[in-house]
Coordinates of C-alpha atoms in Angstrom, one line a residue:
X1 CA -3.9 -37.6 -100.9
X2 CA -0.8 -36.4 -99.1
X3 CA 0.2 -37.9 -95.5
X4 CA -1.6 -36.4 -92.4
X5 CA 1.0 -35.0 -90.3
X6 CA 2.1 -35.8 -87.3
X7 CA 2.0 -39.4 -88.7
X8 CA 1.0 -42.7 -85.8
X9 CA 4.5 -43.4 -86.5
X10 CA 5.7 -40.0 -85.5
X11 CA 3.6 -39.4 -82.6
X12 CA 4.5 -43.4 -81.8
X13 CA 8.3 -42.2 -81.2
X14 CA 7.2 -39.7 -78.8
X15 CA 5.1 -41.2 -76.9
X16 CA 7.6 -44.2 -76.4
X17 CA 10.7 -41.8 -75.8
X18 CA 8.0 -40.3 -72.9
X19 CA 7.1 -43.7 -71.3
X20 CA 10.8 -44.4 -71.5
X21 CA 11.2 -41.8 -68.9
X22 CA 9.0 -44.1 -66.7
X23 CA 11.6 -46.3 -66.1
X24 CA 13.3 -44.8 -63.1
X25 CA 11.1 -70.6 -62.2
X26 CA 7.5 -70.4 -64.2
X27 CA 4.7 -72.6 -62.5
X28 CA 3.9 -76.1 -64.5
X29 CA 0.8 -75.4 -66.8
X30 CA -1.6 -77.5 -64.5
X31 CA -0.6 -75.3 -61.9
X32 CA -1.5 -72.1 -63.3
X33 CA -4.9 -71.8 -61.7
X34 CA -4.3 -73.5 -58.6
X35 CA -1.2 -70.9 -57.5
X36 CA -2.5 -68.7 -54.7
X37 CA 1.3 -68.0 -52.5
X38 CA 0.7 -64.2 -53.7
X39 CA -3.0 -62.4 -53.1
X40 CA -2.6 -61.3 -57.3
X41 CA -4.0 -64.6 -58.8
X42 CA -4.1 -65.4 -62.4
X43 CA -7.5 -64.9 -63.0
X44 CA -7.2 -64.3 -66.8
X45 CA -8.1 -66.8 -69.5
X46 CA -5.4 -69.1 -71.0
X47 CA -4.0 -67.2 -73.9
X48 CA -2.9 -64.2 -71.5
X49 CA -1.0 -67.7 -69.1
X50 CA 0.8 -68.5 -72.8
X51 CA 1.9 -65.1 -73.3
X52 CA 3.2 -64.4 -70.3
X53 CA 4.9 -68.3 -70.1
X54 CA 6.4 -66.2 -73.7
X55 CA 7.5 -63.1 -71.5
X56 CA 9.2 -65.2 -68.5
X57 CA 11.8 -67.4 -71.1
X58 CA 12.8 -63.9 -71.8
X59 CA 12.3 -62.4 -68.1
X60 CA 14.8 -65.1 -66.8
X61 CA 17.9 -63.6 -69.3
X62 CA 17.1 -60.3 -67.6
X63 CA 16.3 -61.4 -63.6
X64 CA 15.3 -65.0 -62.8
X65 CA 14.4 -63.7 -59.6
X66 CA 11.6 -62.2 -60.8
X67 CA 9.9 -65.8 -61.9
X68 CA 10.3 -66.9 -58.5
X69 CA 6.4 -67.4 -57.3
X70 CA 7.2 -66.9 -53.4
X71 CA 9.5 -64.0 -53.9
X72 CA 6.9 -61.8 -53.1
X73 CA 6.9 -58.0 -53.6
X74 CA 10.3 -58.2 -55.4
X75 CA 11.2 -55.2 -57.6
X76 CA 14.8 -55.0 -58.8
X77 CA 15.4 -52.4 -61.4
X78 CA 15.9 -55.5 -63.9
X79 CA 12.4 -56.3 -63.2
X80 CA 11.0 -52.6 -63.3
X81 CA 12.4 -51.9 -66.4
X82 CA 11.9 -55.5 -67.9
X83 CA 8.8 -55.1 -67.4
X84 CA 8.3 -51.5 -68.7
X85 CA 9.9 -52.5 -72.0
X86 CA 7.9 -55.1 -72.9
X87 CA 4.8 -53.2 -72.3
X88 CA 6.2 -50.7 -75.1
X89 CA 7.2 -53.1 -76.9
X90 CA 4.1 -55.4 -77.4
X91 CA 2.2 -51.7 -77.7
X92 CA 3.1 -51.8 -81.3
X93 CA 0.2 -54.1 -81.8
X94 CA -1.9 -50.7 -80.6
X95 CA 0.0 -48.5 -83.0
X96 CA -0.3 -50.9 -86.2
X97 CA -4.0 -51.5 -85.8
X98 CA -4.2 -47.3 -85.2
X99 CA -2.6 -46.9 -89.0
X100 CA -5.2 -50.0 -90.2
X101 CA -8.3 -47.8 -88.8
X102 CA -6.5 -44.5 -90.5
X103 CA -5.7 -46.3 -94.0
X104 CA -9.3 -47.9 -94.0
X105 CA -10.7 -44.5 -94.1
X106 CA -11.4 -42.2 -97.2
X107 CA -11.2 -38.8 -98.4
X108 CA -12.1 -35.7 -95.8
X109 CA -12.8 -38.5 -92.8
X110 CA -9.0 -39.6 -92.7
X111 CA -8.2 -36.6 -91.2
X112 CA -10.5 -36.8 -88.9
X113 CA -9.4 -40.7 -88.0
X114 CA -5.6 -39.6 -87.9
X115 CA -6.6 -37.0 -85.0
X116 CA -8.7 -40.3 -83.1
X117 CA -5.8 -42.3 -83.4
X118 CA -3.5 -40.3 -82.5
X119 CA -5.6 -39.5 -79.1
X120 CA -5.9 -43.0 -78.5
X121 CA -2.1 -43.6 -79.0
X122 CA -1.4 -40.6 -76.4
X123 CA -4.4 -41.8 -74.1
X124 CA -3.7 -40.9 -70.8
X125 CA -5.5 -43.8 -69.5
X126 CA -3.0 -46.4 -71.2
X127 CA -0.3 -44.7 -70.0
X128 CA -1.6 -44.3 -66.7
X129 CA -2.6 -48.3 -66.5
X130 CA 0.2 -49.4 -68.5
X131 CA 3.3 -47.5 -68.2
X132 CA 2.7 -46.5 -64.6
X133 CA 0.0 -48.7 -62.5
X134 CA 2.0 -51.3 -65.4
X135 CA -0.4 -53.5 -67.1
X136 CA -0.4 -54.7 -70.9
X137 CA -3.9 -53.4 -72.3
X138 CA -2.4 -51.2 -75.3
X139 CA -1.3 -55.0 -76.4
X140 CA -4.8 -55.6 -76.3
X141 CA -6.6 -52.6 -77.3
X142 CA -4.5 -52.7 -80.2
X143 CA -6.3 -56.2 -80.9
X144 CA -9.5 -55.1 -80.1
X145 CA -8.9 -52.2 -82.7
X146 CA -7.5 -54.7 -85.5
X147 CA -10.8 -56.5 -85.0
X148 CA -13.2 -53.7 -85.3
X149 CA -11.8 -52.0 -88.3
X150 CA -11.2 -56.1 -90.2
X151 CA -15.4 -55.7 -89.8
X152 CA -15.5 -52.3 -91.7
X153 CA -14.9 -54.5 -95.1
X154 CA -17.1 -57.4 -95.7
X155 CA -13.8 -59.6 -96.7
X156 CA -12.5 -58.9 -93.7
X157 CA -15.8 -59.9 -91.3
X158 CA -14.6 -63.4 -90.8
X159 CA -11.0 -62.6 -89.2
X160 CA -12.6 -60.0 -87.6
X161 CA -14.6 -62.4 -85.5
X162 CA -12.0 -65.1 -85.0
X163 CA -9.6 -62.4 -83.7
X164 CA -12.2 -61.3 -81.2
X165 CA -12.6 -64.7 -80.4
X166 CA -8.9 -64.8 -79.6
X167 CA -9.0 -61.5 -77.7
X168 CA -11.6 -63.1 -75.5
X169 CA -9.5 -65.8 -74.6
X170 CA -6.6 -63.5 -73.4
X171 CA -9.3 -61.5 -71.4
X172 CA -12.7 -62.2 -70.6
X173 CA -13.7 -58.4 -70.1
X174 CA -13.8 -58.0 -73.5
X175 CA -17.2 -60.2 -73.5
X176 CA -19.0 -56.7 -72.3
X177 CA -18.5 -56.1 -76.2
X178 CA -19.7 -59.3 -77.4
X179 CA -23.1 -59.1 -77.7
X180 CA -22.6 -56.5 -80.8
X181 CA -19.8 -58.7 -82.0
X182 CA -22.5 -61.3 -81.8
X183 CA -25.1 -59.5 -83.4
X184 CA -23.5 -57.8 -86.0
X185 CA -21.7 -61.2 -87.7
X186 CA -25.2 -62.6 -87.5
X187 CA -26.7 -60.0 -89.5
X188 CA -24.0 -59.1 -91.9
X189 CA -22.3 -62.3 -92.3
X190 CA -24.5 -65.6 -91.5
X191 CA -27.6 -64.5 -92.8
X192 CA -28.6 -62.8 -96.2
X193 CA -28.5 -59.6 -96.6
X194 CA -31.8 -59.4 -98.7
X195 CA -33.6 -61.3 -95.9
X196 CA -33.1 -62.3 -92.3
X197 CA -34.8 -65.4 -93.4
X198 CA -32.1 -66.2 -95.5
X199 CA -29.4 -68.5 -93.9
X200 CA -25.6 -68.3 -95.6
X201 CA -24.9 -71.7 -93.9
X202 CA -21.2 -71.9 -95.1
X203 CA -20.3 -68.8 -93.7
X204 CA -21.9 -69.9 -90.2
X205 CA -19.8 -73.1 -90.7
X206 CA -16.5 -71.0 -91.5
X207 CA -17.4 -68.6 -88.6
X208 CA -18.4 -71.6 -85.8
X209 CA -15.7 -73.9 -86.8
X210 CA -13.6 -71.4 -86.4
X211 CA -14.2 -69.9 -83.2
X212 CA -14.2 -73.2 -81.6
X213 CA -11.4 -73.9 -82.4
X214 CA -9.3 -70.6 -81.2
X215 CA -11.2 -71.7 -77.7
X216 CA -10.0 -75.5 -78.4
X217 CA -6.3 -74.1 -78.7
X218 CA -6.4 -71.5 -75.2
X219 CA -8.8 -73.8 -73.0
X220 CA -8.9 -77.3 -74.3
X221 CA -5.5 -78.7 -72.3
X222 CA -7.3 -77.4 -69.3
X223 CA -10.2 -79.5 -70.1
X224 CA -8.4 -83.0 -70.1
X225 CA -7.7 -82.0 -67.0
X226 CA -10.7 -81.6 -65.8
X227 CA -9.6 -78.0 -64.7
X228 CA -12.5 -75.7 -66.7
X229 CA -14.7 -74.8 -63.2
X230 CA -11.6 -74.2 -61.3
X231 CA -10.5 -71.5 -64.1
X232 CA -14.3 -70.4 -63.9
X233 CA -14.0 -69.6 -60.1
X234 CA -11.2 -67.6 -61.0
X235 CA -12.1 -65.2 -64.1
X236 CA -15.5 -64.9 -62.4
X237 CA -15.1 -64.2 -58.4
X238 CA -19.1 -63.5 -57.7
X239 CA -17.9 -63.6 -54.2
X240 CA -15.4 -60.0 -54.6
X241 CA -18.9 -57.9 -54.1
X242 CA -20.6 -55.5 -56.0
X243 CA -18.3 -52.6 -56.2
X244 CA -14.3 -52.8 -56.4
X245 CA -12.0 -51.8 -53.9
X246 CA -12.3 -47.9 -55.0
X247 CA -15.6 -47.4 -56.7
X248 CA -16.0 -47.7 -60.6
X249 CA -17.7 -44.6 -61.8
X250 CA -20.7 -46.1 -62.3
X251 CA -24.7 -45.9 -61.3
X252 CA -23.8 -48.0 -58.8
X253 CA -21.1 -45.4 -57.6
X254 CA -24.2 -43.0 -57.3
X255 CA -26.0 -45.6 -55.5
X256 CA -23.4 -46.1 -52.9
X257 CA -22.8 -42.3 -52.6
X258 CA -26.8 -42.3 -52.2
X259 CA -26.7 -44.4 -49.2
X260 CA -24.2 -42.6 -47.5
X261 CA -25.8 -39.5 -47.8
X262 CA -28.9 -41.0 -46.7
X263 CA -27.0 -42.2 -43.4
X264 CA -27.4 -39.0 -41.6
X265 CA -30.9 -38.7 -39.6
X266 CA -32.5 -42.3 -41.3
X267 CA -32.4 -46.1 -39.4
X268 CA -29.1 -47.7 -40.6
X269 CA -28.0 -51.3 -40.7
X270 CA -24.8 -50.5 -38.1
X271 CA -22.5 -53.4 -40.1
X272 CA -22.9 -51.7 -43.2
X273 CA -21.6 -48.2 -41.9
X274 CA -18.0 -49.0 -43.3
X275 CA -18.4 -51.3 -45.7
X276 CA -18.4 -49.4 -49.2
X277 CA -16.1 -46.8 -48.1
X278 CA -13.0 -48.3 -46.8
X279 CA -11.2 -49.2 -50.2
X280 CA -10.7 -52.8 -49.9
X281 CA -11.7 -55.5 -52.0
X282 CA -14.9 -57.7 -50.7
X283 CA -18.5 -57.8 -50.4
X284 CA -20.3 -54.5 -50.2
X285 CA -23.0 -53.9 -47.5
X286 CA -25.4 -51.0 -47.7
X287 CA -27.1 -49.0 -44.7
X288 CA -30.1 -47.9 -46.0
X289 CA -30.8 -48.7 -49.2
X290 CA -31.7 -52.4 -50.3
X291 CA -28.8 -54.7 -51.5
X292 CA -28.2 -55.3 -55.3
X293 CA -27.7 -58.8 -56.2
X294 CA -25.7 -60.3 -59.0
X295 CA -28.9 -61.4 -60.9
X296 CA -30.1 -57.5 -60.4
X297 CA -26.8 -56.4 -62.0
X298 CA -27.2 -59.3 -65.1
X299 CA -30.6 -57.9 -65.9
X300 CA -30.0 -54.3 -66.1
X301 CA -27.0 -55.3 -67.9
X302 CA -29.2 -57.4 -70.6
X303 CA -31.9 -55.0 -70.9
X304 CA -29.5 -52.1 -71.8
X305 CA -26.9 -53.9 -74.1
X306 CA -30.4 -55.7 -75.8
X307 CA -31.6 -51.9 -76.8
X308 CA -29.3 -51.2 -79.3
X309 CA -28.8 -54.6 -80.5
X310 CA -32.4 -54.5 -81.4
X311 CA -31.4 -51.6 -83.8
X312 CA -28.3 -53.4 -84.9
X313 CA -30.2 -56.1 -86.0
X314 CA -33.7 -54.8 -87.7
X315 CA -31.3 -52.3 -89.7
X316 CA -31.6 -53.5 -93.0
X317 CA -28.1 -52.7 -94.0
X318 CA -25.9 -52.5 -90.7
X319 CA -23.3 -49.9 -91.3
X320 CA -19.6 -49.8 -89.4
X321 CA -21.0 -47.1 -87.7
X322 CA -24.0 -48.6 -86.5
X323 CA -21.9 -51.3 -85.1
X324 CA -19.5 -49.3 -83.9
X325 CA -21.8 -47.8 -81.8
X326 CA -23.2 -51.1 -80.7
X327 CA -20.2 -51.8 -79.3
X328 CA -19.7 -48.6 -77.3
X329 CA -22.8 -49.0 -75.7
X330 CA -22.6 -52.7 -74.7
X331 CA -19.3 -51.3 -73.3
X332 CA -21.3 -48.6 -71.1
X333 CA -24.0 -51.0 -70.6
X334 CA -22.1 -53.6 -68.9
X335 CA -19.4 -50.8 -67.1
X336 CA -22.4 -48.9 -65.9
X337 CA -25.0 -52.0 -64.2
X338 CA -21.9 -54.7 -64.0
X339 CA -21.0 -56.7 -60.8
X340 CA -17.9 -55.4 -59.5
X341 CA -16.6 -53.3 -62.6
X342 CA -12.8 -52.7 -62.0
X343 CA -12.5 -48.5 -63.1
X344 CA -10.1 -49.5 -66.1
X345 CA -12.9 -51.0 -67.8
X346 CA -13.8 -47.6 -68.9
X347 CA -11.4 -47.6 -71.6
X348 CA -13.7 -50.6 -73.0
X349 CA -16.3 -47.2 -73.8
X350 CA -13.8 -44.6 -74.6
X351 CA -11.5 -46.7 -77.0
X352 CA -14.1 -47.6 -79.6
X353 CA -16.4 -44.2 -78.7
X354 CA -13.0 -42.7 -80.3
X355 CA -13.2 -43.9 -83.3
X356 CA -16.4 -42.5 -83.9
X357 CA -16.3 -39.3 -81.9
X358 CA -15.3 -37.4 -84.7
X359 CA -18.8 -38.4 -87.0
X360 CA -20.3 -35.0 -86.5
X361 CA -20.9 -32.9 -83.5
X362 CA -23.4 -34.6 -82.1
X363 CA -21.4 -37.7 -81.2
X364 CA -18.8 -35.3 -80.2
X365 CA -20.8 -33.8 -77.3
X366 CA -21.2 -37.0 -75.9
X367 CA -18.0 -38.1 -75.8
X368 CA -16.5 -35.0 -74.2
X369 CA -17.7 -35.3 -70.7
X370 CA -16.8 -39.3 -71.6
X371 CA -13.2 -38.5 -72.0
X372 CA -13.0 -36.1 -69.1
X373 CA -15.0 -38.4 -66.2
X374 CA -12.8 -41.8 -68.1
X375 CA -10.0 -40.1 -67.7
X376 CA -10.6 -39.0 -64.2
X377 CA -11.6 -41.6 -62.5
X378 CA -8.1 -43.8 -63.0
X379 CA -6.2 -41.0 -61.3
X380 CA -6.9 -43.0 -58.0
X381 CA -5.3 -46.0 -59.2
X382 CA -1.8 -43.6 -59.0
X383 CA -2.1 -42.5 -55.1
X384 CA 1.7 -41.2 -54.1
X385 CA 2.7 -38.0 -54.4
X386 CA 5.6 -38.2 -56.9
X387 CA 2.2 -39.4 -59.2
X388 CA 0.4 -36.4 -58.3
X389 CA 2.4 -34.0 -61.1
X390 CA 2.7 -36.9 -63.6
X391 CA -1.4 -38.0 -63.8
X392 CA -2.6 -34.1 -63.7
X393 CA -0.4 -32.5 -65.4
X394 CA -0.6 -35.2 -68.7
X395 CA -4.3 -35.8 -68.7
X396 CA -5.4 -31.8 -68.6
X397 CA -3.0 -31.7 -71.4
X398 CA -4.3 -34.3 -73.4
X399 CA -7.7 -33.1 -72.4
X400 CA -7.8 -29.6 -73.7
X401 CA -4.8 -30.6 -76.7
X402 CA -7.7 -33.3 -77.9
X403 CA -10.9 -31.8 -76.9
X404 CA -9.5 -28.6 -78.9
X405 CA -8.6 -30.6 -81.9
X406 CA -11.2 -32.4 -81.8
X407 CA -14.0 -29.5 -82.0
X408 CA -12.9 -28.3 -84.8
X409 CA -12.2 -31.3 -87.0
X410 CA -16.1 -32.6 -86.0
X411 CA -18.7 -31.7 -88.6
X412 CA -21.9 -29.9 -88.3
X413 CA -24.6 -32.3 -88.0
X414 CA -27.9 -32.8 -90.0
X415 CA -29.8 -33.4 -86.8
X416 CA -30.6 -30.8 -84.3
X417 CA -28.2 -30.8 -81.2
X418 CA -29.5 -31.0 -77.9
X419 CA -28.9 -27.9 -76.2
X420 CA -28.9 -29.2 -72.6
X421 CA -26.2 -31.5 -73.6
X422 CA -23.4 -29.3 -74.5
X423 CA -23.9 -27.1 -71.4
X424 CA -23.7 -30.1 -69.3
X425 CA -20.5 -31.1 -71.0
X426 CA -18.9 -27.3 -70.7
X427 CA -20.1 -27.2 -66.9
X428 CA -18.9 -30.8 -66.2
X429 CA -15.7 -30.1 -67.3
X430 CA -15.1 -27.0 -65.6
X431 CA -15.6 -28.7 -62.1
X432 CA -13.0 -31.3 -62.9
X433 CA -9.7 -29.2 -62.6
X434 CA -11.3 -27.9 -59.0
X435 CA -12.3 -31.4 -57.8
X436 CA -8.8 -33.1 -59.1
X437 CA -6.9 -30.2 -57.0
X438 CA -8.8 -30.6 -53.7
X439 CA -8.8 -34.6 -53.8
X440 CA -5.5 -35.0 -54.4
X441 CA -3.9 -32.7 -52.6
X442 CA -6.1 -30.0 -50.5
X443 CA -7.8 -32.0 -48.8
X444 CA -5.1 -33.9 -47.3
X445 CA -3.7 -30.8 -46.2
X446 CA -7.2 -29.5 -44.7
X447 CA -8.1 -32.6 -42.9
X448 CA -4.7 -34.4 -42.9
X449 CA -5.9 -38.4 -42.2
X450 CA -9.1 -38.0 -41.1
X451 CA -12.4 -38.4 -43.5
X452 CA -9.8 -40.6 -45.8
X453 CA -12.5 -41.9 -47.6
X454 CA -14.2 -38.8 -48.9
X455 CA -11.7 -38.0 -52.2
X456 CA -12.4 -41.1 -53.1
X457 CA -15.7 -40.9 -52.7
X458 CA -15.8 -37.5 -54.4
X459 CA -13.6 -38.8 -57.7
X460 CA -16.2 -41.6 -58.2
X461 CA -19.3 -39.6 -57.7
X462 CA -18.1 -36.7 -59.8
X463 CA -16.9 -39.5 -62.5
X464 CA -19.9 -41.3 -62.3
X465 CA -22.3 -38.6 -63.2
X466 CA -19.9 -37.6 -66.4
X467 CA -20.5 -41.2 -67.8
X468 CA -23.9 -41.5 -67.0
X469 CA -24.5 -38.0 -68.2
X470 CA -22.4 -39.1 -71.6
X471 CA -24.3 -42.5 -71.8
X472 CA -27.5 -41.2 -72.2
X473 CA -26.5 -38.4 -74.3
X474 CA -25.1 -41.3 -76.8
X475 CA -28.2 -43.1 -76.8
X476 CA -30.0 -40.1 -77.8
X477 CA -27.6 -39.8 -80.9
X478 CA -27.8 -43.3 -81.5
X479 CA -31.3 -43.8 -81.7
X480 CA -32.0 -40.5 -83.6
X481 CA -29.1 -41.2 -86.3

């Protein structure tokens, strides 16, 4: 088959030559999870410490400053740009495991996987969290993707759980996709596939040895040292509150927005009246309706991830799809009913949702008002002005560039589409480019500083109901494919 042009290598180029136009003492190991001198903890597991212990013997060459743990809010242009090349640079794990998921697909759906890539590459929500808010998920993504196409082949199931186990240990969100991982290597790879009955013990050996010991290597020096709850208190902070600092889009966005709505003319608890809409980080109070606990947030969280996995599992031959999906909706499970869901984690739905988004029309109507409320929702994470041009004008590109693309590489389906569905995706997504225009800039200029809380408030809410909207559009499709 000839190549698919423009190639990930091509549109890799591109996009780095973009982000490049972004630019404008290490702690001893037992001391890792102790450090508190700045408020920006490491609260990440182990092999994230090692890799960046990797990044500061090169960091000092450039700025030794920079390693300097009470040299607080420090930001030479050696550091900026340090620390913008290295996140392209460890992005080319992102762009090799994008040609993997291309290569591993045949005939009339390569196309189709060559346009998914590609939109992942170009994601506006990796370049707004890692070349701009600066973070290094596309590293990690790129793992994530490496893992779930290494499952697609049955020699490759074994790695593909070990790599998993490794991206776990760089960062623990990635256990809102476990359960599937879990499931799915169960099914296909420790027991028979004749009968569920059937125990393949040496592949359960290969598989547990294994895993333990990728968690032996990242958290076993801390145990010596007696230092495992101490590192628990810190990838786990129960004590942060239910939502984050600016609300995830999630039902418990629409919960909050409830309760403030339900303010006006109803008894309220007076210490609650600020408590959800100030945009800090900490425990969340709510004025009329009741509280929602941590154990509340588990439960929904296990009851919605356990649905599909039920499916998952009683399939009698689990395809790549099937556990693709999986995945995806353990990802909006845990975003949608989690404890104090941070808004990036909504690239832990879109991500794998892309590589299946493209199946046939179905799937595609789900994911549209996914990409647009996803997308969305980040822009408050870039706040200033000189953002404002950068985060609008990239992501309604890559919106309609995609969404266009995208429409007419997606097949016809065999099952009927639900009608209700598509015109909630076309009407969802022509309130976005309204809303995104008077929250970030009219209503400043209506109200100037006062109601400062309502734009946020607005984002969320709108985002909220696109992902919900999307979620159960998906399990619809999921359930009836």
């Amino acid at each position: 088959m000839s190549d698919i042009y423009p190639t990930i290598a091509q549109c890799a180029i591109v996009a780095t030559a973009f982000k490049i136009l972004l630019f404008p003492a290490y702690l001893p190991l037992w001391d890792w999870y102790y450090e508190k001198t700045s408020e920006w903890t490491l609260d990440y597991p182990p092999f994230f410490a090692y890799f960046e212990w990797v990044m500061s013997q090169a960091a000092k060459l450039a700025d030794p400053a920079m390693l300097r743990v009470y040299n607080l809010e420090y930001d030479s242009w050696q550091t900026v740009y340090f620390q913008r090349f290295t996140v392209i640079a460890t992005e080319l794990a992102l762009i090799y495991a994008l040609q993997l998921y291309v290569e591993s697909s045949q005939g009339m759906a390569k196309r189709a996987a060559q346009a998914a890539a590609i939109s992942v590459l170009l994601s506006p929500g990796l370049l707004i969290i890692d070349h701009i808010h600066f973070q290094y998920n596309g590293a990690m993504y790129g793992i994530l993707i490496a893992s779930l196409v290494l499952a697609r082949q049955k020699s490759g199931l074994l790695a593909s759980g070990l790599v998993f186990a490794a991206l776990l240990c760089m960062k623990h969100i990635y256990l809102y996709l476990a359960p599937a991982y879990f499931v799915y290597l169960l099914r296909v790879y420790c027991l028979s596939p004749k009968s569920i009955f059937h125990i393949q013990f040496l592949n359960c050996v290969k598989l547990g040895a294994g895993i333990l010991a990728v968690f032996g290597l990242a958290f076993g020096p801390f145990a010596l040292q007696g230092q495992i709850p101490q590192i628990l208190s810190r990838l786990f902070p129960f004590s942060r509150g239910l939502c984050h600092a600016y609300w995830a889009p999630n039902v418990w966005a629409i919960y909050s927005f409830t309760d403030r709505v339900l303010i006006y003319g109803l008894p309220v608890k007076a210490e609650a009246l600020h408590s959800v809409t100030r945009g800090l980080v900490g425990d969340t109070a709510f004025a009329v309706l009741p509280e929602i606990t941590p154990r509340i947030c588990f439960g929904l969280t296990l009851l919605f991830q356990v649905i599909p996995l039920v499916k998952l599992f009683l399939c009698p031959s689990p395809t790549w799809d099937i556990f693709i999906g999986a995945v995806t909706l353990c990802g909006y499970a845990s975003f949608l009913f989690g404890w104090h869901v941070h808004e990036k984690a909504i690239l832990l739905v879109i991500i794998p949702f892309s590589l299946i988004a493209l199946k046939d029309r179905r799937h595609l109507s789900a994911f549209r008002p996914l990409a647009v409320a996803g997308h969305v929702s980040l822009f408050p994470l870039l706040f200033t002005p000189a953002e404002f041009p950068i985060k609008t004008v990239y992501t309604i590109f890559w919106l309609v560039l995609f969404l266009m693309v995208f429409d007419r590489l997606a097949p016809a389906s065999s099952r009927r589409r639900t009608f209700l569905l598509d015109r909630f995706s076309i009407l969802y997504i022509a309130i976005s480019i309204p809303l995104i225009i008077y929250c970030s800039f009219l209503h400043q200029v209506i109200f100037r500083k006062e109601y400062e809380f309502l734009p946020l408030m607005f984002m969320s809410s709108y985002s909220a109901v696109g992902v919900v909207g999307s979620w159960i559009g998906f399990m619809a499709v999921y359930f009836t494919s």
